[in-house]
PDB file of C-alpha atoms in Angstrom:
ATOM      1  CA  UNK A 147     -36.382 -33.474  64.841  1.00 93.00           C
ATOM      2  CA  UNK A 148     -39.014 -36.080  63.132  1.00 91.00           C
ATOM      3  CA  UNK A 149     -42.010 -34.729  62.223  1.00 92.00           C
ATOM      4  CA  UNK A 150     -40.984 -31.155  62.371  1.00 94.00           C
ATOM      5  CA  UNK A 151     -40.401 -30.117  58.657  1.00 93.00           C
ATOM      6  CA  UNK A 152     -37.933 -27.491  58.411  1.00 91.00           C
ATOM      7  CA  UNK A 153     -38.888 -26.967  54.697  1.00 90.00           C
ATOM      8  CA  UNK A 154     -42.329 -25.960  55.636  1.00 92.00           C
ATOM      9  CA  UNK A 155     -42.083 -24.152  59.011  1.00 93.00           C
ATOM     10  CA  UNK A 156     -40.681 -20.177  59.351  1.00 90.00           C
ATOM     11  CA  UNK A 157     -37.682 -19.621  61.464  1.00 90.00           C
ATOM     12  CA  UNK A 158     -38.601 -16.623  63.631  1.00 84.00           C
ATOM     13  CA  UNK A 159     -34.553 -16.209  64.440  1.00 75.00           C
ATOM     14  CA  UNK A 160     -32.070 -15.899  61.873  1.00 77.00           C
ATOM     15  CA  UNK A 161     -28.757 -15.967  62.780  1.00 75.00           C
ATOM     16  CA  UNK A 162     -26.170 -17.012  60.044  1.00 77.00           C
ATOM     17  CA  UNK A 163     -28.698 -19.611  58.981  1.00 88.00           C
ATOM     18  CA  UNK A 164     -32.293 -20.148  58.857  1.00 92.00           C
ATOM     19  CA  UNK A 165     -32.192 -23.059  61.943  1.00 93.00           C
ATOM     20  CA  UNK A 166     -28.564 -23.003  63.110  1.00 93.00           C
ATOM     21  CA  UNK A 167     -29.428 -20.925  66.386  1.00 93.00           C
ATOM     22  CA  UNK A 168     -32.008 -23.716  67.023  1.00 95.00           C
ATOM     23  CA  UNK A 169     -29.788 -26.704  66.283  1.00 95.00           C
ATOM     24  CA  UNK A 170     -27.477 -25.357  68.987  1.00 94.00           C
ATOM     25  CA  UNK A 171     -30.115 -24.990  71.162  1.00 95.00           C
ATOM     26  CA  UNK A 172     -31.595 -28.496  70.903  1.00 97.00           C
ATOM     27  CA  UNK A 173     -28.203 -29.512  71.021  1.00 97.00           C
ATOM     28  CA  UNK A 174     -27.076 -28.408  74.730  1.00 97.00           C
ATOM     29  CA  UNK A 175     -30.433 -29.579  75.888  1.00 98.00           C
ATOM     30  CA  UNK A 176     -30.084 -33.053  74.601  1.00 97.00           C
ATOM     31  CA  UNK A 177     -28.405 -34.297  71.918  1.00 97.00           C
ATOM     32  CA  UNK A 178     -24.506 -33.975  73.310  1.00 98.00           C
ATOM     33  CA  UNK A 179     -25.758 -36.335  76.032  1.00 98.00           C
ATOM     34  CA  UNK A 180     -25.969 -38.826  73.337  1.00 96.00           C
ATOM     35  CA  UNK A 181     -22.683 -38.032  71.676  1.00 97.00           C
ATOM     36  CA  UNK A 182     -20.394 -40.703  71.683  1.00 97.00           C
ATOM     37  CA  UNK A 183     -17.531 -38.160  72.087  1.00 97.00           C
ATOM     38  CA  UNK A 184     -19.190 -37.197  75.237  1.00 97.00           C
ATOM     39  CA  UNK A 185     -20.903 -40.964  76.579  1.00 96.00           C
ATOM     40  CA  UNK A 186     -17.640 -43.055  76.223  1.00 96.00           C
ATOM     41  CA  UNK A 187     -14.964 -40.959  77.375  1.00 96.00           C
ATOM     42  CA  UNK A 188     -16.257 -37.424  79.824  1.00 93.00           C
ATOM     43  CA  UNK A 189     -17.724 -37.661  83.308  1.00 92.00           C
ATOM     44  CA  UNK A 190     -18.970 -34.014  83.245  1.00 93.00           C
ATOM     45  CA  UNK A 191     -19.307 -31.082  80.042  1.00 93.00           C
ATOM     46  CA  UNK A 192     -17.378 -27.863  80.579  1.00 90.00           C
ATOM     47  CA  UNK A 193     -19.045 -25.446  78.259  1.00 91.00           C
ATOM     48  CA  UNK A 194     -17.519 -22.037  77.425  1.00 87.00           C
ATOM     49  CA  UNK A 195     -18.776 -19.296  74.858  1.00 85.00           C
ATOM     50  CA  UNK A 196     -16.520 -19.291  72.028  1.00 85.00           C
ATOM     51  CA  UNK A 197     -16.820 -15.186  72.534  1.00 87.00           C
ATOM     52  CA  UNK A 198     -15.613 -15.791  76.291  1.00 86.00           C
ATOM     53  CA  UNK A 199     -12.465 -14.962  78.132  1.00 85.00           C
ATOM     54  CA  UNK A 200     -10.943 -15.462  81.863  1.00 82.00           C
ATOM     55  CA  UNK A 201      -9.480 -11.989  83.215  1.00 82.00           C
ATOM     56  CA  UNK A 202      -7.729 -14.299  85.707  1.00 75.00           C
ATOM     57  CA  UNK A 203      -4.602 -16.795  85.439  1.00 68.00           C
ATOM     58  CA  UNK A 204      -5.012 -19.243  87.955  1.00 56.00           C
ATOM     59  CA  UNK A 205      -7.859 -22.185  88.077  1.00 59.00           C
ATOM     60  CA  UNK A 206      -8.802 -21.506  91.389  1.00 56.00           C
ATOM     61  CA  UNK A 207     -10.179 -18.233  90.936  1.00 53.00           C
ATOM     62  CA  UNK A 208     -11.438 -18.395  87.556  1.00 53.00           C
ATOM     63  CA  UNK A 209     -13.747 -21.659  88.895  1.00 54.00           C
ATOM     64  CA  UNK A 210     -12.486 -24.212  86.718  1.00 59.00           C
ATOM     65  CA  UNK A 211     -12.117 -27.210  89.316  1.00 60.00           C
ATOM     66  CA  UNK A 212     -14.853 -28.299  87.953  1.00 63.00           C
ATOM     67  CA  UNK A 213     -17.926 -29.927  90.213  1.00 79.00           C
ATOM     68  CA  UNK A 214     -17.270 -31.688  93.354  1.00 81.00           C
ATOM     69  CA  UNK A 215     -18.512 -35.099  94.802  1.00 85.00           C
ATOM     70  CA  UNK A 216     -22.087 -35.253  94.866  1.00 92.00           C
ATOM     71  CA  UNK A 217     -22.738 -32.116  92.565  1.00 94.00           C
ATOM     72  CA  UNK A 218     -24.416 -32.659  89.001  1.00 96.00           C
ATOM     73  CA  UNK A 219     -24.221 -28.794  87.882  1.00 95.00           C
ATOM     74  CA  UNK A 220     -22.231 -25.924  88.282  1.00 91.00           C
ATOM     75  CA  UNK A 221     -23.864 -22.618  87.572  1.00 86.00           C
ATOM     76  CA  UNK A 222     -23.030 -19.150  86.602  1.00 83.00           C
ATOM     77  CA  UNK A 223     -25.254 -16.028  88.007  1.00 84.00           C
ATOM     78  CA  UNK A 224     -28.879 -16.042  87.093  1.00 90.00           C
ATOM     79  CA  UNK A 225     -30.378 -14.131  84.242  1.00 91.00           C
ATOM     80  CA  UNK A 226     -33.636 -14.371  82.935  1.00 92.00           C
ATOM     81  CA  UNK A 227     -35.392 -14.990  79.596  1.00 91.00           C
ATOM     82  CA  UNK A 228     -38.741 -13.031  78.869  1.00 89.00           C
ATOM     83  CA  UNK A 229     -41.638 -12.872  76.321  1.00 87.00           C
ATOM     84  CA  UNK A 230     -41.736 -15.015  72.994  1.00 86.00           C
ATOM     85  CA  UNK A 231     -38.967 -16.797  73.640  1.00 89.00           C
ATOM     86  CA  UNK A 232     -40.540 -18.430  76.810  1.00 93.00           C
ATOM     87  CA  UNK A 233     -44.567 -18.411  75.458  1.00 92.00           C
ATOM     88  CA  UNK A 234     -45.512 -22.049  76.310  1.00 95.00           C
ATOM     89  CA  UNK A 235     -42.196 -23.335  77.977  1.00 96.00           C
ATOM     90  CA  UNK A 236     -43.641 -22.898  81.685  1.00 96.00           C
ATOM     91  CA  UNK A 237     -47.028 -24.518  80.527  1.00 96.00           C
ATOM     92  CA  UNK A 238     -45.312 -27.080  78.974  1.00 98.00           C
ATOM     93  CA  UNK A 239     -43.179 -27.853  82.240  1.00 98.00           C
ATOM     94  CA  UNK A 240     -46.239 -27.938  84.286  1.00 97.00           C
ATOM     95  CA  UNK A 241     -48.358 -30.369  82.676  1.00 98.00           C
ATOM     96  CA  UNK A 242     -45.281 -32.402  82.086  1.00 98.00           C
ATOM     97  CA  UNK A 243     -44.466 -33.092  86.214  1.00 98.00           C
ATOM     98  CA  UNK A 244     -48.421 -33.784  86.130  1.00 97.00           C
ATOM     99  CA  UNK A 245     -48.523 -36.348  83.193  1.00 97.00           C
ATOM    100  CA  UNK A 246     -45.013 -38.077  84.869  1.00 98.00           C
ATOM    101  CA  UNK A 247     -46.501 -37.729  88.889  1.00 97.00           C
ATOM    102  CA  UNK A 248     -42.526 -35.670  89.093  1.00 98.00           C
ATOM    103  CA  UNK A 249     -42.208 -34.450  92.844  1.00 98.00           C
ATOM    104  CA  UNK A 250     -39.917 -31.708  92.006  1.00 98.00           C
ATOM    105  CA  UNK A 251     -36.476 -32.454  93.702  1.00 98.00           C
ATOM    106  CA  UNK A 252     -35.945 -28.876  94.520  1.00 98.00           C
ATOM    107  CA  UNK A 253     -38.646 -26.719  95.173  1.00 98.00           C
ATOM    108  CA  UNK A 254     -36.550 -23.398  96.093  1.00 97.00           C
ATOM    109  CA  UNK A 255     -35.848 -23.432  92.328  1.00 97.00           C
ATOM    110  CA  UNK A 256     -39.424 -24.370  91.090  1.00 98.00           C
ATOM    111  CA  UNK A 257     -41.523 -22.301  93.128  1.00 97.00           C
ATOM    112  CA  UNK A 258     -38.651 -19.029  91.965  1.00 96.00           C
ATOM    113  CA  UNK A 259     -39.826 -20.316  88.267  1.00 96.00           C
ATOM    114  CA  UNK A 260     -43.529 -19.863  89.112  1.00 95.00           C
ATOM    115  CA  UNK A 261     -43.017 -16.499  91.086  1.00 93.00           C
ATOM    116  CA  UNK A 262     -41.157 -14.642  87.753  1.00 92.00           C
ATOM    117  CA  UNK A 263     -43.732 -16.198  85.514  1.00 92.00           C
ATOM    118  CA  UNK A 264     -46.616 -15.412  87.397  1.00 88.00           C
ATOM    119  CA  UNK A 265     -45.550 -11.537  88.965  1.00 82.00           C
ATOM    120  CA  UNK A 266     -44.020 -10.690  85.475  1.00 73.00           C
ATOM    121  CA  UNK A 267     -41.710  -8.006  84.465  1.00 64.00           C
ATOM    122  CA  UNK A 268     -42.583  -4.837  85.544  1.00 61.00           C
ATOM    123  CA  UNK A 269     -40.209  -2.907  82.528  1.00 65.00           C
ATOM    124  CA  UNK A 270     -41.301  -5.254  80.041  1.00 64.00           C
ATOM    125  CA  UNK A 271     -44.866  -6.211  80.964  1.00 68.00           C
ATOM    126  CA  UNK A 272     -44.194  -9.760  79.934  1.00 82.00           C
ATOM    127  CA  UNK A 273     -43.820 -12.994  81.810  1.00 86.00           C
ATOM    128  CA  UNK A 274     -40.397 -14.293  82.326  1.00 91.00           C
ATOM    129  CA  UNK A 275     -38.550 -17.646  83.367  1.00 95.00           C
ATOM    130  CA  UNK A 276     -35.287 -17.655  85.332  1.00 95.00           C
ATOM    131  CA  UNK A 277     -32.498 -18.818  83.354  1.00 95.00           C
ATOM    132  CA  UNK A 278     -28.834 -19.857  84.143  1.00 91.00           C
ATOM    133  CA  UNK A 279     -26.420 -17.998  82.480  1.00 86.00           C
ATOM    134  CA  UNK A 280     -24.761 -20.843  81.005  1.00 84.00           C
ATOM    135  CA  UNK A 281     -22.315 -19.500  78.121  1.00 86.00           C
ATOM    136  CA  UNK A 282     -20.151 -21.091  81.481  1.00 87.00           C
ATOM    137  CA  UNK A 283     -21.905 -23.943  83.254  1.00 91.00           C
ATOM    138  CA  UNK A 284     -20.280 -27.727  84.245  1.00 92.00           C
ATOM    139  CA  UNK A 285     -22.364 -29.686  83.812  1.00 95.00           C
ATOM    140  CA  UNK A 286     -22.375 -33.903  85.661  1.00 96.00           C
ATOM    141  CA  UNK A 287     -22.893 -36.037  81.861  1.00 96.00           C
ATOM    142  CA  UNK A 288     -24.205 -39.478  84.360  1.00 96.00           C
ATOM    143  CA  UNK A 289     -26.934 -36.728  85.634  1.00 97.00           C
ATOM    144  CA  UNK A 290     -27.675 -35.790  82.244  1.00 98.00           C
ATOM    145  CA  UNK A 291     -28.304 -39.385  81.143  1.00 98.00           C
ATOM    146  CA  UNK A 292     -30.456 -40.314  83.662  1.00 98.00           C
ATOM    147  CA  UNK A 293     -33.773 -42.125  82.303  1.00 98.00           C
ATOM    148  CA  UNK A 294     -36.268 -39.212  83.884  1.00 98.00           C
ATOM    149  CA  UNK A 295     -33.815 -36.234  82.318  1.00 98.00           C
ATOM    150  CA  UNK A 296     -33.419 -37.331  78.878  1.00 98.00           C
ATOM    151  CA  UNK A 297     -37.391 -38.207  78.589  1.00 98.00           C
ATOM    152  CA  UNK A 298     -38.035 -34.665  79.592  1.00 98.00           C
ATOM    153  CA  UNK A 299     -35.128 -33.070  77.752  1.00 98.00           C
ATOM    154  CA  UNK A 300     -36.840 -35.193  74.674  1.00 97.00           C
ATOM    155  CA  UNK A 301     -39.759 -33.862  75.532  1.00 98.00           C
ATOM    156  CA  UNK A 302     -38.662 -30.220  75.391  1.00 98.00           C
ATOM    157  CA  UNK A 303     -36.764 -30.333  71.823  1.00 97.00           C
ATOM    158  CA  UNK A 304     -37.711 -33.493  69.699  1.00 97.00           C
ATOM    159  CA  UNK A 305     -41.710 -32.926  69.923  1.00 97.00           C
ATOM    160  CA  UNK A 306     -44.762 -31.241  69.492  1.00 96.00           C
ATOM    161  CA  UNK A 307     -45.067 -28.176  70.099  1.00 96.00           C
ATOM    162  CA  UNK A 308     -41.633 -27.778  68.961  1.00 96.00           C
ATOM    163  CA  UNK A 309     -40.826 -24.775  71.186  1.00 96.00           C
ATOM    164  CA  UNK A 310     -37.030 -24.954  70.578  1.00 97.00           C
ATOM    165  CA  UNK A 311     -37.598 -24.072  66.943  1.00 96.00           C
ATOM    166  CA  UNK A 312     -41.009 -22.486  66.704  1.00 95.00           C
ATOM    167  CA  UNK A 313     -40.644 -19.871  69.661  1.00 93.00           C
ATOM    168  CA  UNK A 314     -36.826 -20.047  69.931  1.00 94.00           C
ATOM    169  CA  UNK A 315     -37.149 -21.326  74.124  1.00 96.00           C
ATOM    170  CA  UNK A 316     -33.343 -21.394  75.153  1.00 94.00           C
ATOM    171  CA  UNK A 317     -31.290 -23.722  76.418  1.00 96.00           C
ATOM    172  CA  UNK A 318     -30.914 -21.755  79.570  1.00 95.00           C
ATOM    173  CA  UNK A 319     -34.537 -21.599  81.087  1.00 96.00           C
ATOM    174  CA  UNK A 320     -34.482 -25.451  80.296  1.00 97.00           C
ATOM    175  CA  UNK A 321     -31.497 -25.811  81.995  1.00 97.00           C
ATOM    176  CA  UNK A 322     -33.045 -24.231  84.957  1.00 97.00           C
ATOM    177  CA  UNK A 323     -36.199 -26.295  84.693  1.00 98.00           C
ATOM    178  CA  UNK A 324     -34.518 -29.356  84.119  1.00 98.00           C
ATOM    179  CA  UNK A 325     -32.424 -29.028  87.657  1.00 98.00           C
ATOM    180  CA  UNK A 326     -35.782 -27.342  89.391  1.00 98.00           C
ATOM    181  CA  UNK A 327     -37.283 -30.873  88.372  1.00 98.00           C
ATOM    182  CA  UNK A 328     -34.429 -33.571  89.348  1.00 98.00           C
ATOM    183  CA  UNK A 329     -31.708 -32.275  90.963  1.00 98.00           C
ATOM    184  CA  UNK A 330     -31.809 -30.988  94.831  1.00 97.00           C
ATOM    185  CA  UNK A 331     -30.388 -27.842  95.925  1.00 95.00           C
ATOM    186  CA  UNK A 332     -27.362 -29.652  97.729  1.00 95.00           C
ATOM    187  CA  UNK A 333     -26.201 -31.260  94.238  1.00 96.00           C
ATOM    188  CA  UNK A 334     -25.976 -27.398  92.767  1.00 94.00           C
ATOM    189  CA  UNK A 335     -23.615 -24.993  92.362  1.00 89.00           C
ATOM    190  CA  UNK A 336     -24.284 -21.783  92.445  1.00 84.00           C
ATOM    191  CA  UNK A 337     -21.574 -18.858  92.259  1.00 80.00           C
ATOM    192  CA  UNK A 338     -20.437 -16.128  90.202  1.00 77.00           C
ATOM    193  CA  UNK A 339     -17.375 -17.511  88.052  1.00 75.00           C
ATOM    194  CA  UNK A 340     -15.005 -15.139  89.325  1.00 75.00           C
ATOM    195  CA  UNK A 341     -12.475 -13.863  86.149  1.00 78.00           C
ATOM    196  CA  UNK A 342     -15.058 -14.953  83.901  1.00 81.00           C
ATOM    197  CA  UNK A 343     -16.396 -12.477  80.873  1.00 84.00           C
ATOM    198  CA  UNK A 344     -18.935 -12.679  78.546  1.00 84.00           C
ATOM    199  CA  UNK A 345     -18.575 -11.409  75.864  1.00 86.00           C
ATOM    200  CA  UNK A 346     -15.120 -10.832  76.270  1.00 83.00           C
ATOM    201  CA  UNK A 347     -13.716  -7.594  75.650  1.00 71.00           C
TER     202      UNK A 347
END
């Protein structure tokens, strides 16, 4: 991103390059809304793990009708993301809806944010964010490119403090954020993707 010198700054996760892990971060949490690819010729984003498989044959069960009039996401089970890799993210996401006077558009999924940050693991002793586990997620591309969306998803990976590249935060606890913030519970999703593995095998 500008101003974010990858010359100077230590990658604190390494995996087949020093900053490819982050670049496909910051990519599913904003810049394939602005691929052309993606603006001129899809209405949603199927994304699948290229380490995924389907244990069933036909669409219906495996979930791959894709989203439904009126929904923006389709999600997989929850997970959830703990520690370093969410230091700052929850912070970040509060003072954000204050700066931009955001009423949260679904408040189920913001107030379970706050309650795993604030009671924190009890195994790990560390505060965690609740993620989507979106190696398998549809995802509405219109939604994505709303004005509001794309500020905050700017927010998150193209400035200061840089917490896509600096503490690793994942596209999946921004993913969950990002619908907490805009998208009401009636325009999600939410089911196991039945035939679905991950990793596969």
């Amino acid at each position: 991103p500008p101003f974010f010198d990858p010359k100077v700054e230590e990658s604190n996760w390494n995996k087949r390059s020093k900053w490819g892990y982050q670049q496909m971060i910051r990519f599913w949490i904003s810049r394939i809304w602005d691929h052309p690819a993606v603006v001129e010729n899809c209405e949603s984003v199927l994304r699948i793990d290229s380490d995924s498989c389907f244990l069933e044959t036909t669409e219906e069960r495996v979930g791959l009708e894709g989203l439904g009039e009126g929904i923006v996401y389709r999600a997989n089970k929850l997970r959830k993301d703990c520690g370093e890799y969410t230091e700052g993210l929850w912070d970040l996401a509060k003072s954000y809806i204050y700066e931009e006077r955001i009423t949260v558009k679904n408040p189920h999924l913001w107030d379970m944010a706050r309650r795993f940050w604030e009671e924190k693991d009890n195994h790990l002793h560390k505060a965690c964010l609740p993620t989507f586990y979106n190696n398998f997620e549809v995802t509405s591309v219109a939604f994505m490119r709303l004005p509001e969306v794309r500020k905050w998803h700017s927010r998150v990976s193209e400035e200061e403090p840089f917490g896509v590249f600096r503490r690793r935060w994942g596209d999946a606890g921004v993913r969950f954020l990002t619908m907490a913030m805009f998208a009401e519970e009636r325009e999600i999703v939410r089911t196991e993707v039945k035939g679905y593995e991950h990793p596969c095998g």
